[in-house]
Coordinates of C-alpha atoms in Angstrom, one line a residue:
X1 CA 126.3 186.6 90.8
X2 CA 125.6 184.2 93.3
X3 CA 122.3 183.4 92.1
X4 CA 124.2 183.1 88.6
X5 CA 126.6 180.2 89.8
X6 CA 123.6 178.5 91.6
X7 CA 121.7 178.3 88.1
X8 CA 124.8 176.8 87.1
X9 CA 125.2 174.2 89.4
X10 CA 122.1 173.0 89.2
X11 CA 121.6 172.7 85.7
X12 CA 124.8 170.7 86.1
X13 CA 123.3 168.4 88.3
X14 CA 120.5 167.6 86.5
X15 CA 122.5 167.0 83.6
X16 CA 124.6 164.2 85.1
X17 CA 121.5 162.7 86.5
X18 CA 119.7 162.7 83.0
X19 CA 123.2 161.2 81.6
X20 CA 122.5 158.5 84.3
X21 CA 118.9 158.5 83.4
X22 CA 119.9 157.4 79.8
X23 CA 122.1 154.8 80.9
X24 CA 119.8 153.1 83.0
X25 CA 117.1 152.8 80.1
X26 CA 119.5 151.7 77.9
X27 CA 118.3 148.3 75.8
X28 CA 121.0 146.8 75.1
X29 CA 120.7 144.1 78.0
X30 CA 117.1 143.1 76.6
X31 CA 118.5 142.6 73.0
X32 CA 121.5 140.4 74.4
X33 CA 118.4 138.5 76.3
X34 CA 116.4 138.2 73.4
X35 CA 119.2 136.7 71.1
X36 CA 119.8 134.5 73.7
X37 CA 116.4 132.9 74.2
X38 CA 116.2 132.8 70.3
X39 CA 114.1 135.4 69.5
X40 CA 114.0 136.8 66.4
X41 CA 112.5 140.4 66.1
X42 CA 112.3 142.7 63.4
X43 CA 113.3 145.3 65.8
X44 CA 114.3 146.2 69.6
X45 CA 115.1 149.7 70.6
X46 CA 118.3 151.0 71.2
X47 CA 117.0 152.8 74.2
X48 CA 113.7 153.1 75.6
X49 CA 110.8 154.3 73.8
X50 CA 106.9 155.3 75.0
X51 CA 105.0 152.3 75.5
X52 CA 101.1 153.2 74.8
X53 CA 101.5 150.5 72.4
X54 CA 101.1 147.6 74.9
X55 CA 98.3 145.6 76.0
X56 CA 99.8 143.5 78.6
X57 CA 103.1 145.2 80.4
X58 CA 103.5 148.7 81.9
X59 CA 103.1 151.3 79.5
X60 CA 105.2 153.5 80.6
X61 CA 108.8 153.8 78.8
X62 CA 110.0 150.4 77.6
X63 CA 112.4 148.3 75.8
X64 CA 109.3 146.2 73.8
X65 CA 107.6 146.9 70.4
X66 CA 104.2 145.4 69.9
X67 CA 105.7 142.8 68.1
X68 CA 107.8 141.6 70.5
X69 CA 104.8 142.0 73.2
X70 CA 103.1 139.6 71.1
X71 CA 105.6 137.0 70.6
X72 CA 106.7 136.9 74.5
X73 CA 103.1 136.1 74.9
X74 CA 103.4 133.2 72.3
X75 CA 106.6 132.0 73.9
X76 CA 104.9 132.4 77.4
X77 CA 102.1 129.7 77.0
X78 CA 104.8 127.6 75.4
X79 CA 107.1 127.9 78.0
X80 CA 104.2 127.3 81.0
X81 CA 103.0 123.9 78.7
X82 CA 106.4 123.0 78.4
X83 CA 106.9 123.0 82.6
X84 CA 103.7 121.5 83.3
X85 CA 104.7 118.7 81.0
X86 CA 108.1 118.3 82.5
X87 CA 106.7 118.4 86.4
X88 CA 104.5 115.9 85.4
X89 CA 106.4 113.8 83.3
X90 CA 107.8 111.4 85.8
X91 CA 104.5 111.0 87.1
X92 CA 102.9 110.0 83.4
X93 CA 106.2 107.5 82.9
X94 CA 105.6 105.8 86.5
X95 CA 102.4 104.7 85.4
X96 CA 103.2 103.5 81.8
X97 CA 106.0 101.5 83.4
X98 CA 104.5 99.9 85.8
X99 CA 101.4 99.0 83.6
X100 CA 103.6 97.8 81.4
X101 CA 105.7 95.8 84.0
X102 CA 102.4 94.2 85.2
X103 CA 101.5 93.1 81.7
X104 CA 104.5 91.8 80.4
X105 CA 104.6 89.6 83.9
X106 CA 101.0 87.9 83.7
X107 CA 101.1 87.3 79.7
X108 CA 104.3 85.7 80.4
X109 CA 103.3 84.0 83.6
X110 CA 100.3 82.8 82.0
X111 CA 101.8 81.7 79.5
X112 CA 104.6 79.7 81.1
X113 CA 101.4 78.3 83.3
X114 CA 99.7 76.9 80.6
X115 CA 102.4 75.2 78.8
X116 CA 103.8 73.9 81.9
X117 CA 100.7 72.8 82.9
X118 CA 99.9 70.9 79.7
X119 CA 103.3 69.7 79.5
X120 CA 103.0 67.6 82.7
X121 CA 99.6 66.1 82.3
X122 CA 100.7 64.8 78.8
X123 CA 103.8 62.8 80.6
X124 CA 101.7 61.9 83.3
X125 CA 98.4 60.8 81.6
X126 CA 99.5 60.8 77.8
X127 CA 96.4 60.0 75.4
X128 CA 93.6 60.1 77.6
X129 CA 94.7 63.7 78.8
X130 CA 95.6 64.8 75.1
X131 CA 92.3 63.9 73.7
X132 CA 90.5 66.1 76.5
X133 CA 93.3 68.5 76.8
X134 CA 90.3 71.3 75.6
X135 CA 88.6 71.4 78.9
X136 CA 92.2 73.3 80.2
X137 CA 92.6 74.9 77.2
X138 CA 88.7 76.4 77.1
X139 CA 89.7 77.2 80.5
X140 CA 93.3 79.6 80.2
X141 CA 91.1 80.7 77.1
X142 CA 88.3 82.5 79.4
X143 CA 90.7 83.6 81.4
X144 CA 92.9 85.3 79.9
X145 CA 89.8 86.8 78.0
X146 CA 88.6 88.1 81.5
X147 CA 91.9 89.7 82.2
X148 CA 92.2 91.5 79.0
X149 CA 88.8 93.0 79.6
X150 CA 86.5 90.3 78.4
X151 CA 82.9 89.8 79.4
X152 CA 83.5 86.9 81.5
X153 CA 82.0 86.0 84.4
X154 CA 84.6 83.9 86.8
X155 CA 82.2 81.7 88.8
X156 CA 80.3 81.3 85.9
X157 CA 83.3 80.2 83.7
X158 CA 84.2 78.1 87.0
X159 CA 81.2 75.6 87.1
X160 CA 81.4 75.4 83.2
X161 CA 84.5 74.1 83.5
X162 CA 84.4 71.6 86.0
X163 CA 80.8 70.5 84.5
X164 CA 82.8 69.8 81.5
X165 CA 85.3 67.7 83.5
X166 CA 83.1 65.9 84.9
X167 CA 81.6 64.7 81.5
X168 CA 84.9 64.2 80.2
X169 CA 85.7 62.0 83.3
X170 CA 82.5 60.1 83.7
X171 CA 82.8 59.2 79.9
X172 CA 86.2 57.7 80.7
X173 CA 85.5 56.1 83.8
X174 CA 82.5 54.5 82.6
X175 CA 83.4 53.6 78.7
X176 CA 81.8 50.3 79.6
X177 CA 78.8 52.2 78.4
X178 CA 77.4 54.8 75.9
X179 CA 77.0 58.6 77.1
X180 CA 75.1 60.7 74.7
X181 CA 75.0 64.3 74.8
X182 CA 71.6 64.2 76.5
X183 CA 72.7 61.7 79.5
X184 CA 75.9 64.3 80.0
X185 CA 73.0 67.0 80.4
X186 CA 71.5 65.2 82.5
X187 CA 74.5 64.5 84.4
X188 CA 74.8 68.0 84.5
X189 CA 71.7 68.5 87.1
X190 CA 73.1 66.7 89.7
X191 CA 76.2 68.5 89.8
X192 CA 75.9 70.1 92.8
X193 CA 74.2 66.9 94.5
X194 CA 76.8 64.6 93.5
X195 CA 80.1 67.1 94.6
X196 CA 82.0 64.5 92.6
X197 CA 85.6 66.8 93.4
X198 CA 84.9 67.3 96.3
X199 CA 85.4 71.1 98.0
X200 CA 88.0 71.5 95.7
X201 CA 85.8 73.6 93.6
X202 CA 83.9 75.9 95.8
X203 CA 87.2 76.7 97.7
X204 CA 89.0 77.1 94.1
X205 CA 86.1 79.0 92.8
X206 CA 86.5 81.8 96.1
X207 CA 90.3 82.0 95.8
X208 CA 90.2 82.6 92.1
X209 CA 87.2 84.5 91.7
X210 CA 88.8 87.2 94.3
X211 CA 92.6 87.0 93.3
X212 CA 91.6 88.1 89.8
X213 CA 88.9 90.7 90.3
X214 CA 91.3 92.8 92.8
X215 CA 94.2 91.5 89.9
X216 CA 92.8 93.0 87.0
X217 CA 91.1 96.0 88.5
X218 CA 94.7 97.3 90.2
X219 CA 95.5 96.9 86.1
X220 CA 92.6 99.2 85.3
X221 CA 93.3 101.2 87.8
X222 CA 97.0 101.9 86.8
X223 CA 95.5 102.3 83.2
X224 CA 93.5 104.9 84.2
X225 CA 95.6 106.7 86.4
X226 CA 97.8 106.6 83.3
X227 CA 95.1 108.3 81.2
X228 CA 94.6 111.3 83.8
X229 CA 97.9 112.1 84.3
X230 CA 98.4 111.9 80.5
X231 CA 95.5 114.1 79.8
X232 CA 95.5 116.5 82.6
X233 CA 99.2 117.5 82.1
X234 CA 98.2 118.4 78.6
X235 CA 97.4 122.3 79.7
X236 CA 95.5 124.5 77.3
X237 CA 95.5 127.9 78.6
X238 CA 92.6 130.3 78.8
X239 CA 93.4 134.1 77.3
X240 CA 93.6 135.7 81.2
X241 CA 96.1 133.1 82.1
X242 CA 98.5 134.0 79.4
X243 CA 98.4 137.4 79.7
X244 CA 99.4 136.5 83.4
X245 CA 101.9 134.6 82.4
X246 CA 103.6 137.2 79.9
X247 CA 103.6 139.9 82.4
X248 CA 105.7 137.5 85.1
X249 CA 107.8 136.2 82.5
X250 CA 108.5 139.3 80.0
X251 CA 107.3 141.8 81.0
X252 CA 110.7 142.5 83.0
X253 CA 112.6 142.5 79.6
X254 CA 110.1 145.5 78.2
X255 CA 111.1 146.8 81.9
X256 CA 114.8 146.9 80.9
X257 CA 115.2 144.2 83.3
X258 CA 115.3 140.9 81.6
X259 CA 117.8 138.8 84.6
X260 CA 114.9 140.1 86.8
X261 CA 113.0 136.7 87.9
X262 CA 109.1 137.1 89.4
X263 CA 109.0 136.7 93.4
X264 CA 107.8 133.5 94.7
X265 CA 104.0 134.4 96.2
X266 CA 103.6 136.2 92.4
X267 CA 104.8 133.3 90.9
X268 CA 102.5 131.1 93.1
X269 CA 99.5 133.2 92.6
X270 CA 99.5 133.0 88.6
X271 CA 100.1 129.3 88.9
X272 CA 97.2 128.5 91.0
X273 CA 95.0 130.7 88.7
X274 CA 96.3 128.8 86.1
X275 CA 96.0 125.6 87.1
X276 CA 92.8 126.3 89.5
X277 CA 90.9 123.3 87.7
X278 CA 94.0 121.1 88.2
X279 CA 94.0 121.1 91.2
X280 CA 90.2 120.2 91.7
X281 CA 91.3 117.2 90.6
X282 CA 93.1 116.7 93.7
X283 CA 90.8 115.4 96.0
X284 CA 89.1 112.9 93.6
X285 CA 93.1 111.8 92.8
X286 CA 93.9 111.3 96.4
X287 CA 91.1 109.0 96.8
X288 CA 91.9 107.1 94.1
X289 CA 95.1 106.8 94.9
X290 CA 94.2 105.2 99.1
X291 CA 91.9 102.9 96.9
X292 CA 94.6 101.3 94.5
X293 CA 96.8 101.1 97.9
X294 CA 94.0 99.5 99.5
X295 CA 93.5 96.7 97.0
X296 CA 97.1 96.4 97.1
X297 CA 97.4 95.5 100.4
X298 CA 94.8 92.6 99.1
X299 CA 97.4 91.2 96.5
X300 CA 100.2 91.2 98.9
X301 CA 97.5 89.4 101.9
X302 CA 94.8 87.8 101.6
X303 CA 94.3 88.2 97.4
X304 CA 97.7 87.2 96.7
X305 CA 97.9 84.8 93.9
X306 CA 101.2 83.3 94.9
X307 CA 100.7 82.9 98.4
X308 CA 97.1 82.1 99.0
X309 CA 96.3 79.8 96.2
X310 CA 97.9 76.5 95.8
X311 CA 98.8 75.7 92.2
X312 CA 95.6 75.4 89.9
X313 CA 97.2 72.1 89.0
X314 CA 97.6 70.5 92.2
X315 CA 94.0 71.5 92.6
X316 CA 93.0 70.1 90.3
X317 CA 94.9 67.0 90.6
X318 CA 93.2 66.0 93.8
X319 CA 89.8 67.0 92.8
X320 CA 90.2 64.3 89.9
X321 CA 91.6 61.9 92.3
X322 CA 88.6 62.6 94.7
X323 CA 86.4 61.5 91.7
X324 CA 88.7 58.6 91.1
X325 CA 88.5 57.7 94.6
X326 CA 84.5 57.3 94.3
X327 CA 84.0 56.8 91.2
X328 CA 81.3 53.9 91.9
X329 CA 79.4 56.0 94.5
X330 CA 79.2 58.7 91.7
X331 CA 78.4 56.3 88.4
X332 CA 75.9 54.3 91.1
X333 CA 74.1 58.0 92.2
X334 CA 73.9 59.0 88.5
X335 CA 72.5 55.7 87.1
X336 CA 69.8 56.2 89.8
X337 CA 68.7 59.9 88.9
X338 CA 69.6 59.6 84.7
X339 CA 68.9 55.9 84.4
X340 CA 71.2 53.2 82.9
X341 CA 73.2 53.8 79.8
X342 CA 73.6 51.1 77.4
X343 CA 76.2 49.0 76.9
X344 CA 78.9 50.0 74.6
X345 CA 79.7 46.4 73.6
X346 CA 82.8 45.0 72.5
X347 CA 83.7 47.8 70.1
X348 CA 84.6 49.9 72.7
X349 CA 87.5 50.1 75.6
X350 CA 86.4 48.5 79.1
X351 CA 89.8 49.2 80.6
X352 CA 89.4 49.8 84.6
X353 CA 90.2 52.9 86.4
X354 CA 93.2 52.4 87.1
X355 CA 94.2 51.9 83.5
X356 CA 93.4 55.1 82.8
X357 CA 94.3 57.0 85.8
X358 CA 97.1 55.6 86.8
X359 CA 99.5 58.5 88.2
X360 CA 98.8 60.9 91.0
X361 CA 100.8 64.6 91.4
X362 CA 103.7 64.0 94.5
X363 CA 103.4 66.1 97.2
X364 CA 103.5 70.4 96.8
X365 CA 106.5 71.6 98.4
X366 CA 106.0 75.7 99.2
X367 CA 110.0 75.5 98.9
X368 CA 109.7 74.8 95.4
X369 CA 108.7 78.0 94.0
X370 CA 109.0 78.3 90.5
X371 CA 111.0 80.9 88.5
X372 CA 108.5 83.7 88.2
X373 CA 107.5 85.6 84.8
X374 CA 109.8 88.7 83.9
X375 CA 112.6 88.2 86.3
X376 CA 110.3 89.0 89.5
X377 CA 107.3 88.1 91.2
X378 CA 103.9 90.0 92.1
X379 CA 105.2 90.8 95.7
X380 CA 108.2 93.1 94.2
X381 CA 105.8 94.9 92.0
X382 CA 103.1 95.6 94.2
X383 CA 105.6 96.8 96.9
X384 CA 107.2 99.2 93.7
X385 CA 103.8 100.3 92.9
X386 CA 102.6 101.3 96.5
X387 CA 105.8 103.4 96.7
X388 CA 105.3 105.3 93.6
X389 CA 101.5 106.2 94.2
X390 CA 102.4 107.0 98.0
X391 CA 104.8 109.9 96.2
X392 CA 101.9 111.1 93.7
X393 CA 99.3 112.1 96.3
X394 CA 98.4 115.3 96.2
X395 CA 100.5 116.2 93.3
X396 CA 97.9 118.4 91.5
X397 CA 97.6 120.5 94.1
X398 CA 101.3 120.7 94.9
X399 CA 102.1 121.3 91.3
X400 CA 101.7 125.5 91.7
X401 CA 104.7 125.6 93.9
X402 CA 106.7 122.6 92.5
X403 CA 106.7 125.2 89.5
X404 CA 107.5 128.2 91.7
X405 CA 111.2 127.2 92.6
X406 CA 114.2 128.7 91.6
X407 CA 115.9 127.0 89.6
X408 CA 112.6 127.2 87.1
X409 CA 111.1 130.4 87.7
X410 CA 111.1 132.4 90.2
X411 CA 114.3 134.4 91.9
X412 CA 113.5 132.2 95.7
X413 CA 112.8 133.3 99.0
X414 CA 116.6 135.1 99.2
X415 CA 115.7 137.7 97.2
X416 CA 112.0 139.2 98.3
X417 CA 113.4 142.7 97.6
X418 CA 114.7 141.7 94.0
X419 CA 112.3 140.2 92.1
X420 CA 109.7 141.1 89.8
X421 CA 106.9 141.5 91.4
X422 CA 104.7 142.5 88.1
X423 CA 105.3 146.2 88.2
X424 CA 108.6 146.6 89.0
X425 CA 111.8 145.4 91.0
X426 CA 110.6 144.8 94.6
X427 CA 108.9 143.1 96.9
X428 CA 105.1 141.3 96.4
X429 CA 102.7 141.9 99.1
X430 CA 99.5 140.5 97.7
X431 CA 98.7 137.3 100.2
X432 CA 98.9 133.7 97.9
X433 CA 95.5 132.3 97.2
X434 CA 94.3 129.1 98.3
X435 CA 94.2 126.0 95.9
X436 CA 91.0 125.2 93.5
X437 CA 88.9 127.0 91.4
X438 CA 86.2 128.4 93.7
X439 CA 89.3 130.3 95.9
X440 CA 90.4 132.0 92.8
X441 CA 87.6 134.9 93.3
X442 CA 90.2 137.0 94.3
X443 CA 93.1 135.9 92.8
X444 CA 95.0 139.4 92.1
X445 CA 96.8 137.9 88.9
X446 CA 94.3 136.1 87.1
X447 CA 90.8 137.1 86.0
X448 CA 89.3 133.6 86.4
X449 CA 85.4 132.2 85.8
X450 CA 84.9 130.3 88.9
X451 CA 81.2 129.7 87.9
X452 CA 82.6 127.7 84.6
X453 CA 84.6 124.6 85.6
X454 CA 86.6 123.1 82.9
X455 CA 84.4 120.4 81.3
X456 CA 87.3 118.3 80.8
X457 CA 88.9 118.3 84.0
X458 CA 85.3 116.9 85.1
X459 CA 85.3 114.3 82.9
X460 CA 88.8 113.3 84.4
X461 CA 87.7 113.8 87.9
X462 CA 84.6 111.4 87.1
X463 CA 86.4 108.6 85.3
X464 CA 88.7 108.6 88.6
X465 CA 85.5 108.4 90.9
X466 CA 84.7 105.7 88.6
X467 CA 87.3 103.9 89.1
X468 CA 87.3 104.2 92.7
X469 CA 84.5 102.7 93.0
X470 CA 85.6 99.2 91.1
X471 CA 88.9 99.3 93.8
X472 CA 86.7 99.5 96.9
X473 CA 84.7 96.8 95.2
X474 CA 87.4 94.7 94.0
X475 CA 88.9 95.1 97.8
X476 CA 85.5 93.2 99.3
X477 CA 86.3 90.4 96.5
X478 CA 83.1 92.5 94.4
X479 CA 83.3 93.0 90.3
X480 CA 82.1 95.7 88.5
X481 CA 82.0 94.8 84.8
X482 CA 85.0 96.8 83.4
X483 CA 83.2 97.8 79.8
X484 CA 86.1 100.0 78.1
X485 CA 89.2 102.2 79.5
X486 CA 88.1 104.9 77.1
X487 CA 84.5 104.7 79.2
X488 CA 86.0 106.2 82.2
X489 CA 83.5 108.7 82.4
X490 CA 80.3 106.3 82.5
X491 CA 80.1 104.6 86.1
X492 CA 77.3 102.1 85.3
X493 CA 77.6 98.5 86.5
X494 CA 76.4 96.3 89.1
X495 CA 78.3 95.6 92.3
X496 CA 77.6 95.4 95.9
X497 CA 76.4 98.8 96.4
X498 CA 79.4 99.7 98.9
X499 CA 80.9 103.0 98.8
X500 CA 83.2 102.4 101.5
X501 CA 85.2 99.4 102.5
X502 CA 82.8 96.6 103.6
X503 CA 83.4 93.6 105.6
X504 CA 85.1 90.6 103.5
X505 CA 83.8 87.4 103.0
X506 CA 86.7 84.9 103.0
X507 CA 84.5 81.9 102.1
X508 CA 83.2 83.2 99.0
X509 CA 83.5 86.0 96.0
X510 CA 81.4 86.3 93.1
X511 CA 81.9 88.4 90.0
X512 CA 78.5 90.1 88.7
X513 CA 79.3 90.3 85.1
X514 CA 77.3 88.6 82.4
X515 CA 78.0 85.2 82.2
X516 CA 79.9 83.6 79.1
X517 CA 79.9 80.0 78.7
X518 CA 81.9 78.1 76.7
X519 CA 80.7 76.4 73.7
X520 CA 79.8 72.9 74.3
X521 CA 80.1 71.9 70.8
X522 CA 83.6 72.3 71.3
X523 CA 85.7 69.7 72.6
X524 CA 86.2 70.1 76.7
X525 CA 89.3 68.7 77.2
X526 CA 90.1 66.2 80.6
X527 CA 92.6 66.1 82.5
X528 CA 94.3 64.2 85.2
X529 CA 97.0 66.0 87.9
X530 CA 99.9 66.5 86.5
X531 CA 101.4 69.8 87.1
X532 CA 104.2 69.7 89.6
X533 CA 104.5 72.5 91.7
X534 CA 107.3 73.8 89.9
X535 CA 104.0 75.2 87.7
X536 CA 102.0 75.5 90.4
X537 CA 102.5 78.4 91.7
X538 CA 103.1 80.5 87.9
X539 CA 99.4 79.0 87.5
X540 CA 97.8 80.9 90.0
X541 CA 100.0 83.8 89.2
X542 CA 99.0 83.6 85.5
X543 CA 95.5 83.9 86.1
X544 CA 95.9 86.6 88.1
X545 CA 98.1 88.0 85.2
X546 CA 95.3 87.7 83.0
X547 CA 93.0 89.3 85.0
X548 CA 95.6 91.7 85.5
X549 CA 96.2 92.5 82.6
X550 CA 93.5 93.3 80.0
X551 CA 91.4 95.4 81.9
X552 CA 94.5 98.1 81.2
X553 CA 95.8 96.8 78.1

């Protein structure tokens, strides 16, 4: 009898416990999920079923059909491109703004330049500076063709122009007589003999020649940061990685447990499988990234448009008036070495010097800074830009766990003992890989190829080194011909040879790229001071705009 009531009991037990069995593997919770995250299946199981069907979760009982197996995995490699696209979305928008920012202000400064520029010199020397007005117009021609990316070499484009000055000037000056084409050519040669302006263009030539090249290569390099992060955030995930990702995501919802979220280490292990190429990109990104603050620290010191230049037309006005001043040493030197010119007779103007010059730019005041382009000046944007790249350093490599938080994925660091940890609810013991492809041998998550780098994360990580390369040039006042931002990945061009920071010659800069001359057949406008520094400063800042700007455009 007693062995009768014992039967009893126990087969009363283990009825209560398979009632509670039931309930536990009930699927009700994973439909209610399911509808919620917009899923729409054919079919989801009351209650759990055998699960020999799967290829990805446990296959022991579950709540999942094959179908919905294979749409979690669908929704999985949406949902991981979606995140990696929203982590690095204010990254991308940084640099679009602020290359934008940098545009808009140098067009516009360069624009406000030129017309202030001209606007001055036609008060100040009317006719004589209007029919010669294509020397300064040649001249904001070239450079703004430099900064949007033209084949222009600045020294080169330098001594063209003040060659074609000085014809335009002797001509005037000495209208007594006739100049032919051939007697300006020769007047040419003696050029450097003669320094008719002066220093003024050797110490123009420097300051300009090394304000635009670090200018308009902190433009290309914003472009091209712009380009990476652009590129690179646009994930495409390999087969091994998705299954990953489907058995940390879903894989609790074919486990009945679909409020489960992954534990943090799991979470950080699939990323960094993942994103293993990524964050090869890292290294290449952080030096870029020292090397655009590097030049930046040249347009706030020693490069600085605004501070280190006077205005081009103040410049210019006393390199005119430096020719005015010896203008009968200069004629006297060049009638010995080109001959005498014949007399123009009465048909033509004798009017003296002073007739023709006859107004001189008032003194530059550095209190009179003019309004700047765009509401702001280059100081305030470089200081905006140096505090947005100091914050994206070493963001490839800290994107893995900038995914892995809380509020996005994972359950946190609270809750070790209730989290999915792949298999079940509980803690994750496998240690968290390091970052990079080559220390994903082991990764316990994802089966990944460390022999077979992604091709195009290489090409990304070259057009960075690339790029590098121009910054530490552009910070020794060196230029690398910029060909085309969608040639990042070919790093051909002349330079110094540095590949680190070399000394800096403050006396002189030179820019290697072909040379581009103007056409002489066109009319090389002369012009006498007349920019008042009101425009000055704008000037300088425009030509750095322009060299700013294209090189990015």
């Amino acid at each position: 009898m007693l062995r009768l009531e014992t039967i009893i009991c126990t087969f009363s037990v283990l009825s209560v416990a398979a009632r509670a069995d039931f309930k536990a593997r009930n699927c009700s919770e994973v439909r209610e999920a399911c509808i919620g995250k917009g899923f729409s299946f054919a079919h989801v199981p009351l209650q759990e079923i055998p699960g020999e069907h799967l290829r990805v979760c446990p296959k022991g009982n579950t709540c999942c059909t094959q179908e919905m197996e294979d749409k979690f995995g669908q929704q999985s490699k949406q949902d991981f491109e979606n995140l990696v696209d929203e982590m690095s979305h204010e990254l991308r928008s940084t640099f679009v703004s602020r290359h934008q920012r940098f545009d808009e202000f140098f067009l516009e400064l360069l624009e406000n330049t030129e017309r202030s520029l001209n606007e001055m010199f036609v008060r100040t020397y009317g006719k004589p500076y209007m029919q010669n007005s294509e020397v300064f117009e040649n001249l904001f021609a070239e450079l703004k063709r430099y900064y949007t990316g033209g084949n222009v070499n600045l020294e080169e484009m330098l001594n063209d122009f003040w060659s074609r000055l000085l014809e335009r000037m002797f001509t005037l000056l000495n209208s007594q007589y006739v100049i032919t084409e051939d007697y300006l050519e020769c007047i040419s040669k003696y050029t450097d003999q003669l320094k008719p302006f002066g220093d003024v263009p050797r110490k123009l030539k420097a300051q300009v020649t090394r304000a635009f090249i670090a200018a308009r290569t902190f433009v290309q390099g914003l472009s091209v940061g712009r380009e990476v992060a652009q590129r690179v955030s646009k994930v495409s995930s390999t087969p091994a990685c998705m299954r990953a990702l489907t058995k940390m995501l879903y894989c609790p919802f074919c486990q009945g447990m679909p409020a489960v979220k992954p534990c943090k280490n799991y979470c950080l292990n699939v990323m960094k499988g993942c994103l293993a190429n990524q964050a090869d990109l890292d290294p290449e990104w952080n030096q870029y990234i020292d090397a655009m603050l590097l030049v930046a620290q040249r347009l706030e010191g020693p490069f600085n448009i605004e501070s280190v230049m006077e205005p081009i037309d103040v410049k210019i006005s006393e390199a005119i008036m430096n020719m005015q001043d010896n203008s009968a040493q200069v004629s006297y030197r060049v009638f010995q070495g080109c001959g005498q010119p014949k007399p123009a007779g009465m048909t033509r103007s004798a009017r003296g010097v002073s007739d023709v010059f006859n107004a001189r730019f008032r003194p530059y005041s550095p209190e009179e800074r003019p309004t700047t382009a765009a509401g702001t000046s280059l100081d305030r944007l470089v200081v905006d830009i140096k505090e947005k790249l100091k914050l994206s350093k070493k963001f490839w490599s800290n994107l893995p766990e900038a995914m892995c938080v809380e509020d996005r994925v994972t359950a946190g660091n609270a809750s070790d003992e209730e989290c999915w940890n792949g298999h079940t609810k509980g803690r994750y013991f496998p240690e968290v890989q390091k970052d990079g492809l080559t220390n994903q041998v082991n990764n316990p998550e994802v089966g990944v190829d460390i022999t077979r780098p992604d091709t195009f994360i290489r090409q990304q990580i070259m057009a960075l080194r690339v790029m590098t390369n121009k910054l530490k040039n552009a910070y020794n006042g060196n230029d690398i011909y910029f060909q085309d931002s969608s040639d990042e990945g070919s790093g051909s061009g002349s330079g110094s040879g540095c590949t680190e920071v070399c000394p800096t010659d403050m006396d002189g800069a030179a820019t290697e790229a072909p040379v581009v001359k103007a056409d002489r057949s066109g009319p090389v406008g002369y012009s006498a001071p007349l920019h008042a520094p009101s425009v000055a400063l704008p000037t300088m800042l425009a030509l750095s705009a322009l060299a700013f700007h294209r090189q990015w455009r």
